[in-house]
Amino acid sequence: MKNRTLEFLQSWTNTEKTLNSTQEIISWMSNQQEKTHIKISATTSDQNSFWYYNEAKEAILNRAESFFSIQGAQLIDSNSKVLKEQPIINQSEVGYLGIIVKKINGILHFLLQAKIEPGNLNGVQLSPTIQATRSNFSGAHGGKQPAYLDYFMNEEKYDILYDQLQSEQAGRFLKKRNRNIILFVEEKIDLLPNFCWVTLGQIKELLKIDNLINMDTRTVLSGIFLNDYLIEDREKFSNFFEDTSLFNSIFYSDVQSELTKAYQILNNIKMFSDNTTRVIPLQKLEHWITDETGVKPDFRADFQVQYYDIEIEGREVATWTQPLFKAEGKATFVLFSRIYKGVRQYLVKAQPEIGSFDIAEFGPSIQWEASERKIASDVLSKVFRKHVTENRGILNQVVLSEEGGRFYHEQNYNFIIEVDPDELSTVRSPYVWLSFGALSSMIQKNNQVNIQLRNLIALINL
């Protein structure tokens, strides 16, 4: 595989030598939205519905028993004490989240699509080249195959720039992973009407707009790897960076030492945690009620499950019914950054979650559900609130959506905030300060960095 560091940086800093201006992309997306017909409404289910509560399987599933099921999950300790319980999505199949890149006029361009998802707040968002479950591309739902599928099914023909199985939201999914992949293609590619070519720099600009770039695009982009270079070449990359500390964080950080410390924290949690997740019947969740509308809590929870009737033009299937997880309020994800000895670092936390593939992954400095934000009072929450109140050190602030294929109108606040070097210097395990180089190296392996943190990393700009 050819080293692409220089090409990625050229694309990252290029918003003008492009096929279409950024404003033209925004207008094109607006037009895609205007001509899209979407109707979604809450509904009920019974034994005659395609999706329903199956008494024998004690779960919500469809008649073909395909796609996914919704079951009960409990997090328990070594004494079988229930620490947390909730409905959870069980979808074992691995899908594609893939982006094709190609040099156009000497600059790397990324092939993205204006894709409609039923749960999207704004209907159409910029998605990867391909965003498909195995059921989608195997034809299990009777629809047509996703566009450009052949490139990913024959990936060995192309230069693979990134290829890892990465986790989905472990607070909603049970051990769910998708294949995040970036392919470099040299041959001519026919551009379909709902697709566009954009540079990485344009994507970074578009990421400043609320709910425009979808979650799946963000997680794939976080896998772009800049650490693979010859030592003698790294200085020629410095002119691409406005932030010298970020340049140092990528090219001059002590990645191996940082990773040793990080994995010690993560592995201690995996080794010594006595908590386990068990799957149980939905009806046996003590504080959740399963009925014809879905699954509702009997307390103020952060989400519920609701059946929806969906009618969409522009997808493989025009009308269908399915359950979606409906959020109550917005979650908050915060990544603190500091400059330490000339190197930009990011504060991350080893984060166990009920649906984690392997107990825990590194997550953001702060990862709050809506209800947690209201009650948090630790040091990090006080620093966060102080910076937001004073509008100080905020490098990124944007509202972004979760994936609309399983979640209904779910949005999150995303912040990257620079703090003084000593402002959070006393934090200890499960927190650790890591360079961009160390985080990027971790993303080259599966199940090290959770999707909330990967999405924040995608926001980082030069």
Coordinates of C-alpha atoms in Angstrom, one line a residue:
M1 CA 0.0 0.0 0.0
K2 CA 1.3 3.4 -1.0
N3 CA 1.8 5.9 1.8
R4 CA -1.0 8.5 1.4
T5 CA -0.1 11.0 4.2
L6 CA 0.9 13.8 1.8
E7 CA -2.2 13.2 -0.3
F8 CA -4.5 13.2 2.7
L9 CA -3.0 16.5 3.9
Q10 CA -3.4 18.1 0.5
S11 CA -7.0 17.1 0.4
W12 CA -7.5 18.2 4.0
T13 CA -6.3 21.7 3.2
N14 CA -8.0 22.0 -0.1
T15 CA -11.4 23.7 -0.3
E16 CA -11.0 25.4 -3.6
K17 CA -9.4 23.0 -6.1
T18 CA -12.6 21.0 -6.1
L19 CA -15.3 19.7 -8.5
N20 CA -17.9 21.7 -6.7
S21 CA -17.6 24.6 -4.2
T22 CA -18.6 23.9 -0.6
Q23 CA -21.6 26.2 -1.0
E24 CA -22.7 24.3 -4.1
I25 CA -22.6 21.1 -2.1
I26 CA -24.7 22.7 0.6
S27 CA -27.2 23.9 -2.0
W28 CA -27.2 20.5 -3.6
M29 CA -28.0 18.9 -0.3
S30 CA -30.8 21.4 0.3
N31 CA -32.2 20.4 -3.1
Q32 CA -32.0 16.7 -2.3
Q33 CA -33.9 17.4 0.9
E34 CA -36.6 19.4 -0.9
K35 CA -37.3 16.8 -3.5
T36 CA -37.4 13.9 -1.0
H37 CA -40.8 12.7 0.3
I38 CA -40.6 11.4 3.9
K39 CA -43.6 10.5 6.1
I40 CA -43.0 8.8 9.4
S41 CA -45.5 8.4 12.2
A42 CA -45.8 6.4 15.4
T43 CA -47.9 3.3 15.1
T44 CA -48.7 0.1 17.0
S45 CA -47.9 -3.5 16.4
D46 CA -49.8 -6.8 16.9
Q47 CA -49.3 -10.4 16.1
N48 CA -50.3 -9.7 12.4
S49 CA -47.6 -7.0 12.0
F50 CA -44.3 -7.6 10.3
W51 CA -42.5 -6.3 13.4
Y52 CA -44.0 -7.5 16.7
Y53 CA -43.3 -8.9 20.1
N54 CA -42.7 -12.6 19.7
E55 CA -43.9 -14.4 22.8
A56 CA -41.9 -17.5 22.0
K57 CA -38.6 -15.7 21.5
E58 CA -39.5 -13.1 24.1
A59 CA -38.1 -10.3 21.9
I60 CA -39.2 -7.8 19.3
L61 CA -38.4 -9.1 15.8
N62 CA -39.8 -9.5 12.4
R63 CA -41.5 -12.4 10.7
A64 CA -38.4 -13.3 8.7
E65 CA -36.3 -13.1 11.9
S66 CA -33.8 -11.0 10.0
F67 CA -32.1 -7.6 10.3
F68 CA -32.1 -7.3 14.1
S69 CA -34.1 -8.1 17.3
I70 CA -34.7 -6.0 20.4
Q71 CA -34.1 -7.9 23.6
G72 CA -33.7 -7.1 27.3
A73 CA -30.2 -6.6 28.8
Q74 CA -29.0 -6.4 32.3
L75 CA -25.6 -5.3 33.6
I76 CA -24.9 -7.4 36.7
D77 CA -22.1 -7.6 39.3
S78 CA -20.4 -10.7 40.7
N79 CA -23.3 -11.1 43.1
S80 CA -25.9 -10.9 40.3
K81 CA -27.0 -7.5 41.5
V82 CA -28.6 -5.6 38.6
L83 CA -26.7 -2.4 38.1
K84 CA -28.5 -1.4 34.9
E85 CA -31.2 -2.7 32.7
Q86 CA -32.7 -1.7 29.4
P87 CA -33.9 -2.9 25.9
I88 CA -31.0 -3.4 23.5
I89 CA -30.6 -4.0 19.8
N90 CA -29.1 -7.4 18.9
Q91 CA -27.8 -7.3 15.4
S92 CA -24.9 -9.7 15.0
E93 CA -24.3 -9.2 11.3
V94 CA -21.4 -7.0 10.2
G95 CA -22.3 -4.3 7.6
Y96 CA -20.3 -2.1 5.3
L97 CA -19.5 1.6 6.1
G98 CA -17.2 2.4 3.2
I99 CA -15.9 5.4 1.4
I100 CA -14.2 5.4 -2.1
V101 CA -11.5 8.0 -2.6
K102 CA -10.1 9.0 -6.0
K103 CA -7.6 11.6 -7.3
I104 CA -9.4 14.2 -9.3
N105 CA -7.4 17.1 -10.7
G106 CA -4.5 15.8 -8.6
I107 CA -6.4 16.0 -5.2
L108 CA -8.0 13.2 -3.3
H109 CA -11.8 13.4 -3.4
F110 CA -14.2 11.4 -1.3
L111 CA -17.4 9.9 -2.8
L112 CA -20.3 10.6 -0.5
Q113 CA -24.0 10.1 -1.0
A114 CA -27.1 12.1 0.0
K115 CA -28.8 9.3 1.9
I116 CA -32.3 9.2 3.4
E117 CA -32.8 7.4 6.7
P118 CA -36.2 7.1 8.4
G119 CA -35.0 8.4 11.7
N120 CA -33.0 11.4 10.4
L121 CA -34.1 14.7 11.8
N122 CA -33.7 16.3 8.4
G123 CA -34.3 13.4 6.1
V124 CA -31.1 13.5 4.0
Q125 CA -27.5 13.6 5.3
L126 CA -24.1 13.1 3.7
S127 CA -23.3 9.5 4.1
P128 CA -20.5 7.1 3.1
T129 CA -20.3 5.7 -0.4
I130 CA -21.9 2.6 1.0
Q131 CA -23.8 2.2 4.2
A132 CA -25.4 -1.2 4.2
T133 CA -26.1 -4.2 6.5
R134 CA -25.4 -7.6 5.1
S135 CA -29.2 -8.0 4.8
N136 CA -29.2 -5.0 2.6
F137 CA -26.6 -6.1 0.1
S138 CA -27.6 -9.8 0.2
G139 CA -31.1 -8.9 -0.8
A140 CA -32.8 -10.3 2.3
H141 CA -35.3 -7.4 2.3
G142 CA -36.1 -7.8 -1.4
G143 CA -34.7 -4.4 -2.4
K144 CA -32.0 -3.6 -5.0
Q145 CA -28.3 -3.8 -4.1
P146 CA -26.6 -0.6 -2.9
A147 CA -24.7 1.4 -5.4
Y148 CA -21.0 0.8 -5.8
L149 CA -21.2 -2.4 -3.8
D150 CA -18.9 -4.3 -6.2
Y151 CA -15.9 -2.1 -5.3
F152 CA -16.2 -3.2 -1.6
M153 CA -17.0 -6.9 -2.4
N154 CA -13.8 -6.9 -4.5
E155 CA -11.7 -4.7 -2.3
E156 CA -8.5 -6.7 -3.0
K157 CA -8.4 -5.1 -6.4
Y158 CA -7.9 -1.6 -4.9
D159 CA -5.6 0.1 -2.5
I160 CA -7.1 -0.3 1.0
L161 CA -6.3 2.8 3.0
Y162 CA -8.2 1.7 6.1
D163 CA -10.1 -1.5 7.1
Q164 CA -11.3 -2.3 10.6
L165 CA -14.4 -3.7 12.4
Q166 CA -15.5 -0.9 14.7
S167 CA -18.1 -0.8 17.4
E168 CA -21.5 1.0 17.2
Q169 CA -23.2 2.7 20.2
A170 CA -22.7 0.2 23.1
G171 CA -25.4 2.0 25.1
R172 CA -28.0 0.9 22.4
F173 CA -26.4 -2.1 20.6
L174 CA -25.2 -5.5 22.0
K175 CA -21.7 -6.1 20.7
K176 CA -22.5 -4.6 17.4
R177 CA -19.7 -3.9 14.9
N178 CA -19.5 -2.6 11.3
R179 CA -16.7 -2.8 8.8
N180 CA -15.2 0.7 8.4
I181 CA -13.3 0.8 5.1
I182 CA -11.7 3.4 2.8
L183 CA -10.7 2.3 -0.8
F184 CA -8.5 4.2 -3.2
V185 CA -9.7 3.6 -6.8
E186 CA -7.9 4.8 -9.9
E187 CA -10.4 3.7 -12.6
K188 CA -13.2 5.9 -13.9
I189 CA -16.3 5.9 -11.7
D190 CA -19.7 6.9 -13.0
L191 CA -21.3 9.4 -10.7
L192 CA -24.9 8.6 -9.7
P193 CA -27.4 11.5 -9.2
N194 CA -27.5 11.3 -5.4
F195 CA -23.7 11.1 -5.0
C196 CA -21.0 13.8 -4.9
W197 CA -17.2 14.2 -4.8
V198 CA -15.8 16.3 -2.0
T199 CA -12.3 16.9 -0.6
L200 CA -11.4 16.2 3.0
G201 CA -11.2 20.0 3.5
Q202 CA -14.7 20.4 2.3
I203 CA -15.9 17.6 4.6
K204 CA -14.3 19.4 7.6
E205 CA -16.1 22.6 6.7
L206 CA -19.4 20.7 6.3
L207 CA -18.8 19.1 9.8
K208 CA -19.3 22.6 11.2
I209 CA -23.0 22.5 10.1
D210 CA -25.5 20.8 12.5
N211 CA -26.8 17.4 11.3
L212 CA -25.3 17.5 7.8
I213 CA -22.6 14.8 7.9
N214 CA -24.0 11.6 9.2
M215 CA -22.5 9.4 11.9
D216 CA -21.3 6.7 9.6
T217 CA -19.3 9.1 7.5
R218 CA -17.7 10.5 10.7
T219 CA -16.6 7.1 12.0
V220 CA -15.0 6.1 8.7
L221 CA -13.2 9.4 8.5
S222 CA -11.7 8.9 11.9
G223 CA -9.7 6.0 10.5
I224 CA -7.6 8.2 8.2
F225 CA -4.0 7.4 9.3
L226 CA -1.3 10.1 9.0
N227 CA 1.4 8.3 11.2
D228 CA 2.7 6.2 8.4
Y229 CA 5.7 8.1 7.0
L230 CA 9.4 8.2 6.7
I231 CA 11.1 10.1 9.6
E232 CA 13.0 12.3 7.2
D233 CA 9.8 13.3 5.4
R234 CA 7.8 14.6 8.3
E235 CA 9.1 18.2 8.3
K236 CA 7.7 18.7 4.8
F237 CA 4.2 18.2 6.2
S238 CA 4.5 21.1 8.7
N239 CA 3.3 23.8 6.2
F240 CA -0.1 22.1 6.1
F241 CA -0.7 22.9 9.8
E242 CA -2.0 26.1 11.3
D243 CA -1.7 24.3 14.7
T244 CA 1.9 23.5 15.3
S245 CA 1.0 21.5 18.5
L246 CA -1.2 19.3 16.4
F247 CA 1.6 18.7 13.9
N248 CA 3.8 17.7 16.8
S249 CA 0.9 15.5 18.2
I250 CA 0.9 13.5 15.0
F251 CA 4.6 13.4 14.0
Y252 CA 6.6 14.0 17.2
S253 CA 4.6 12.2 19.9
D254 CA 5.9 9.3 21.9
V255 CA 3.1 7.0 20.6
Q256 CA 4.5 3.7 22.0
S257 CA 4.9 5.1 25.5
E258 CA 1.5 6.6 25.4
L259 CA -0.1 3.3 24.2
T260 CA 1.6 1.3 26.9
K261 CA 0.0 3.5 29.5
A262 CA -3.4 3.6 27.8
Y263 CA -3.6 -0.2 27.4
Q264 CA -2.6 -0.7 31.0
I265 CA -5.7 1.3 32.0
L266 CA -7.9 -0.5 29.5
N267 CA -6.7 -3.9 30.3
N268 CA -7.0 -3.5 34.0
I269 CA -10.7 -2.7 33.5
K270 CA -11.1 -5.8 31.3
M271 CA -9.2 -8.0 33.6
F272 CA -10.6 -7.0 37.0
S273 CA -14.1 -6.0 36.2
D274 CA -16.6 -8.4 37.7
N275 CA -19.6 -6.9 35.8
T276 CA -21.2 -8.8 33.0
T277 CA -24.0 -8.3 30.6
R278 CA -26.8 -10.9 30.3
V279 CA -29.6 -11.0 27.8
I280 CA -33.1 -11.5 29.2
P281 CA -36.7 -11.5 27.9
L282 CA -38.0 -8.0 27.3
Q283 CA -41.0 -8.7 29.6
K284 CA -38.7 -9.4 32.5
L285 CA -37.2 -6.0 32.5
E286 CA -38.4 -4.7 35.9
H287 CA -38.8 -1.0 35.0
W288 CA -39.7 -1.3 31.3
I289 CA -43.1 -2.0 29.8
T290 CA -43.5 -3.9 26.5
D291 CA -46.8 -3.3 24.7
E292 CA -48.2 -2.7 21.2
T293 CA -46.5 0.7 21.0
G294 CA -43.0 -0.5 21.8
V295 CA -41.0 -0.6 25.0
K296 CA -41.5 2.3 27.5
P297 CA -39.8 3.0 30.8
D298 CA -41.7 3.6 34.0
F299 CA -39.1 6.2 35.0
R300 CA -37.5 9.2 33.3
A301 CA -35.1 7.4 30.9
D302 CA -33.0 8.6 28.1
F303 CA -34.8 6.7 25.4
Q304 CA -37.7 4.4 24.5
V305 CA -38.6 2.0 21.7
Q306 CA -41.4 3.0 19.4
Y307 CA -42.9 1.4 16.3
Y308 CA -43.1 3.7 13.2
D309 CA -44.8 3.6 9.9
I310 CA -42.3 4.9 7.3
E311 CA -42.8 6.1 3.7
I312 CA -39.8 7.3 1.8
E313 CA -39.0 7.9 -1.8
G314 CA -35.4 7.3 -2.9
R315 CA -34.6 4.2 -0.8
E316 CA -34.4 0.6 -1.8
V317 CA -37.9 0.0 -0.2
A318 CA -40.5 2.7 -0.3
T319 CA -42.8 1.8 2.7
W320 CA -42.3 -0.3 5.7
T321 CA -42.8 -0.5 9.5
Q322 CA -40.0 -0.9 12.1
P323 CA -39.1 -0.1 15.7
L324 CA -36.7 2.8 16.3
F325 CA -35.0 4.0 19.5
K326 CA -36.4 7.4 20.3
A327 CA -34.1 9.6 22.4
E328 CA -35.4 11.8 25.2
G329 CA -33.2 14.9 25.1
K330 CA -29.7 15.3 23.7
A331 CA -26.6 13.5 24.9
T332 CA -23.3 15.5 25.4
F333 CA -19.9 14.4 24.3
V334 CA -16.8 16.5 25.2
L335 CA -13.2 16.0 24.3
F336 CA -10.8 18.1 26.4
S337 CA -7.5 19.1 24.7
R338 CA -4.4 20.7 26.1
I339 CA -0.9 21.6 24.8
Y340 CA 1.7 19.9 26.9
K341 CA 5.4 20.4 26.1
G342 CA 4.4 21.6 22.6
V343 CA 2.3 18.6 21.9
R344 CA -1.5 18.7 21.6
Q345 CA -3.1 16.0 23.8
Y346 CA -6.7 14.8 24.3
L347 CA -8.2 13.5 27.5
V348 CA -10.0 10.2 27.0
K349 CA -11.6 7.8 29.4
A350 CA -11.7 4.0 29.5
Q351 CA -15.5 3.6 29.2
P352 CA -17.3 0.3 30.1
E353 CA -20.8 0.1 28.6
I354 CA -23.6 -2.4 28.8
G355 CA -23.3 -3.5 25.1
S356 CA -19.5 -3.3 24.7
F357 CA -17.9 -6.0 22.5
D358 CA -15.1 -6.4 25.0
I359 CA -16.2 -4.7 28.3
A360 CA -14.7 -1.3 27.6
E361 CA -13.3 1.0 25.0
F362 CA -11.8 4.5 25.2
G363 CA -14.4 7.2 25.0
P364 CA -14.5 11.0 25.2
S365 CA -13.5 13.0 28.3
I366 CA -17.3 13.4 29.0
Q367 CA -20.0 11.0 27.6
W368 CA -23.3 12.0 29.1
E369 CA -26.8 10.9 28.3
A370 CA -29.3 13.7 28.6
S371 CA -30.2 12.8 32.2
E372 CA -26.6 12.5 33.2
R373 CA -25.8 16.0 32.1
K374 CA -28.3 17.4 34.4
I375 CA -26.9 15.8 37.6
A376 CA -23.1 15.6 36.9
S377 CA -21.0 17.5 39.4
D378 CA -17.5 16.2 39.2
V379 CA -14.4 18.1 38.3
L380 CA -14.7 17.6 34.6
S381 CA -18.3 18.7 34.5
K382 CA -17.4 21.9 36.4
V383 CA -14.5 22.6 34.0
F384 CA -16.8 22.0 31.0
R385 CA -19.6 24.3 32.3
K386 CA -17.1 27.0 33.1
H387 CA -15.6 27.0 29.6
V388 CA -19.0 27.0 28.0
T389 CA -20.4 29.8 30.2
E390 CA -17.3 31.9 29.5
N391 CA -17.2 30.8 25.8
R392 CA -13.5 30.1 26.3
G393 CA -11.3 27.5 24.6
I394 CA -14.1 26.0 22.4
L395 CA -12.4 24.6 19.4
N396 CA -15.4 22.8 18.0
Q397 CA -19.1 23.0 18.9
V398 CA -21.7 21.3 16.8
V399 CA -24.9 19.2 17.1
L400 CA -24.7 15.9 15.2
S401 CA -27.1 13.1 14.6
E402 CA -26.9 9.5 15.4
E403 CA -27.6 7.0 12.6
G404 CA -31.2 7.2 11.4
G405 CA -31.6 3.6 10.5
R406 CA -32.1 2.6 14.2
F407 CA -32.6 5.9 16.0
Y408 CA -35.4 8.4 15.7
H409 CA -34.3 12.1 15.7
E410 CA -31.4 11.5 18.0
Q411 CA -28.9 14.4 18.2
N412 CA -25.9 15.0 20.4
Y413 CA -24.0 18.1 21.5
N414 CA -20.3 17.7 20.5
F415 CA -17.5 19.8 22.0
I416 CA -13.8 19.9 21.7
I417 CA -12.5 22.3 24.3
E418 CA -8.9 23.5 25.0
V419 CA -8.0 23.8 28.7
D420 CA -4.9 25.2 30.3
P421 CA -2.1 22.6 30.6
D422 CA -2.6 22.2 34.4
E423 CA -6.4 22.6 34.5
L424 CA -7.1 18.9 34.5
S425 CA -3.6 17.7 35.3
T426 CA -4.7 15.8 38.4
V427 CA -7.1 13.4 36.6
R428 CA -6.1 9.7 36.9
S429 CA -7.2 6.3 35.6
P430 CA -9.6 5.6 33.9
Y431 CA -8.6 8.9 32.2
V432 CA -5.4 9.4 30.2
W433 CA -4.0 12.2 28.1
L434 CA -3.1 11.0 24.5
S435 CA -1.7 12.6 21.4
F436 CA -3.5 12.5 18.1
G437 CA -0.8 10.1 16.9
A438 CA -1.7 7.6 19.7
L439 CA -5.4 7.9 19.2
S440 CA -5.0 7.4 15.4
S441 CA -2.9 4.4 16.0
M442 CA -5.5 2.9 18.3
I443 CA -8.2 3.4 15.7
Q444 CA -6.2 1.2 13.3
K445 CA -7.2 -1.7 15.6
N446 CA -10.7 -2.8 16.4
N447 CA -12.6 -2.2 19.6
Q448 CA -10.1 0.3 21.1
V449 CA -11.9 3.6 20.6
N450 CA -15.7 3.9 20.9
I451 CA -17.9 5.6 18.3
Q452 CA -18.5 8.7 20.4
L453 CA -14.8 9.4 20.5
R454 CA -14.2 8.5 16.9
N455 CA -16.9 11.0 15.9
L456 CA -15.2 13.7 17.9
I457 CA -11.8 12.9 16.4
A458 CA -13.4 13.3 12.9
L459 CA -14.1 17.0 13.9
I460 CA -10.4 17.8 14.6
N461 CA -9.0 20.2 12.0
L462 CA -5.5 21.2 11.1

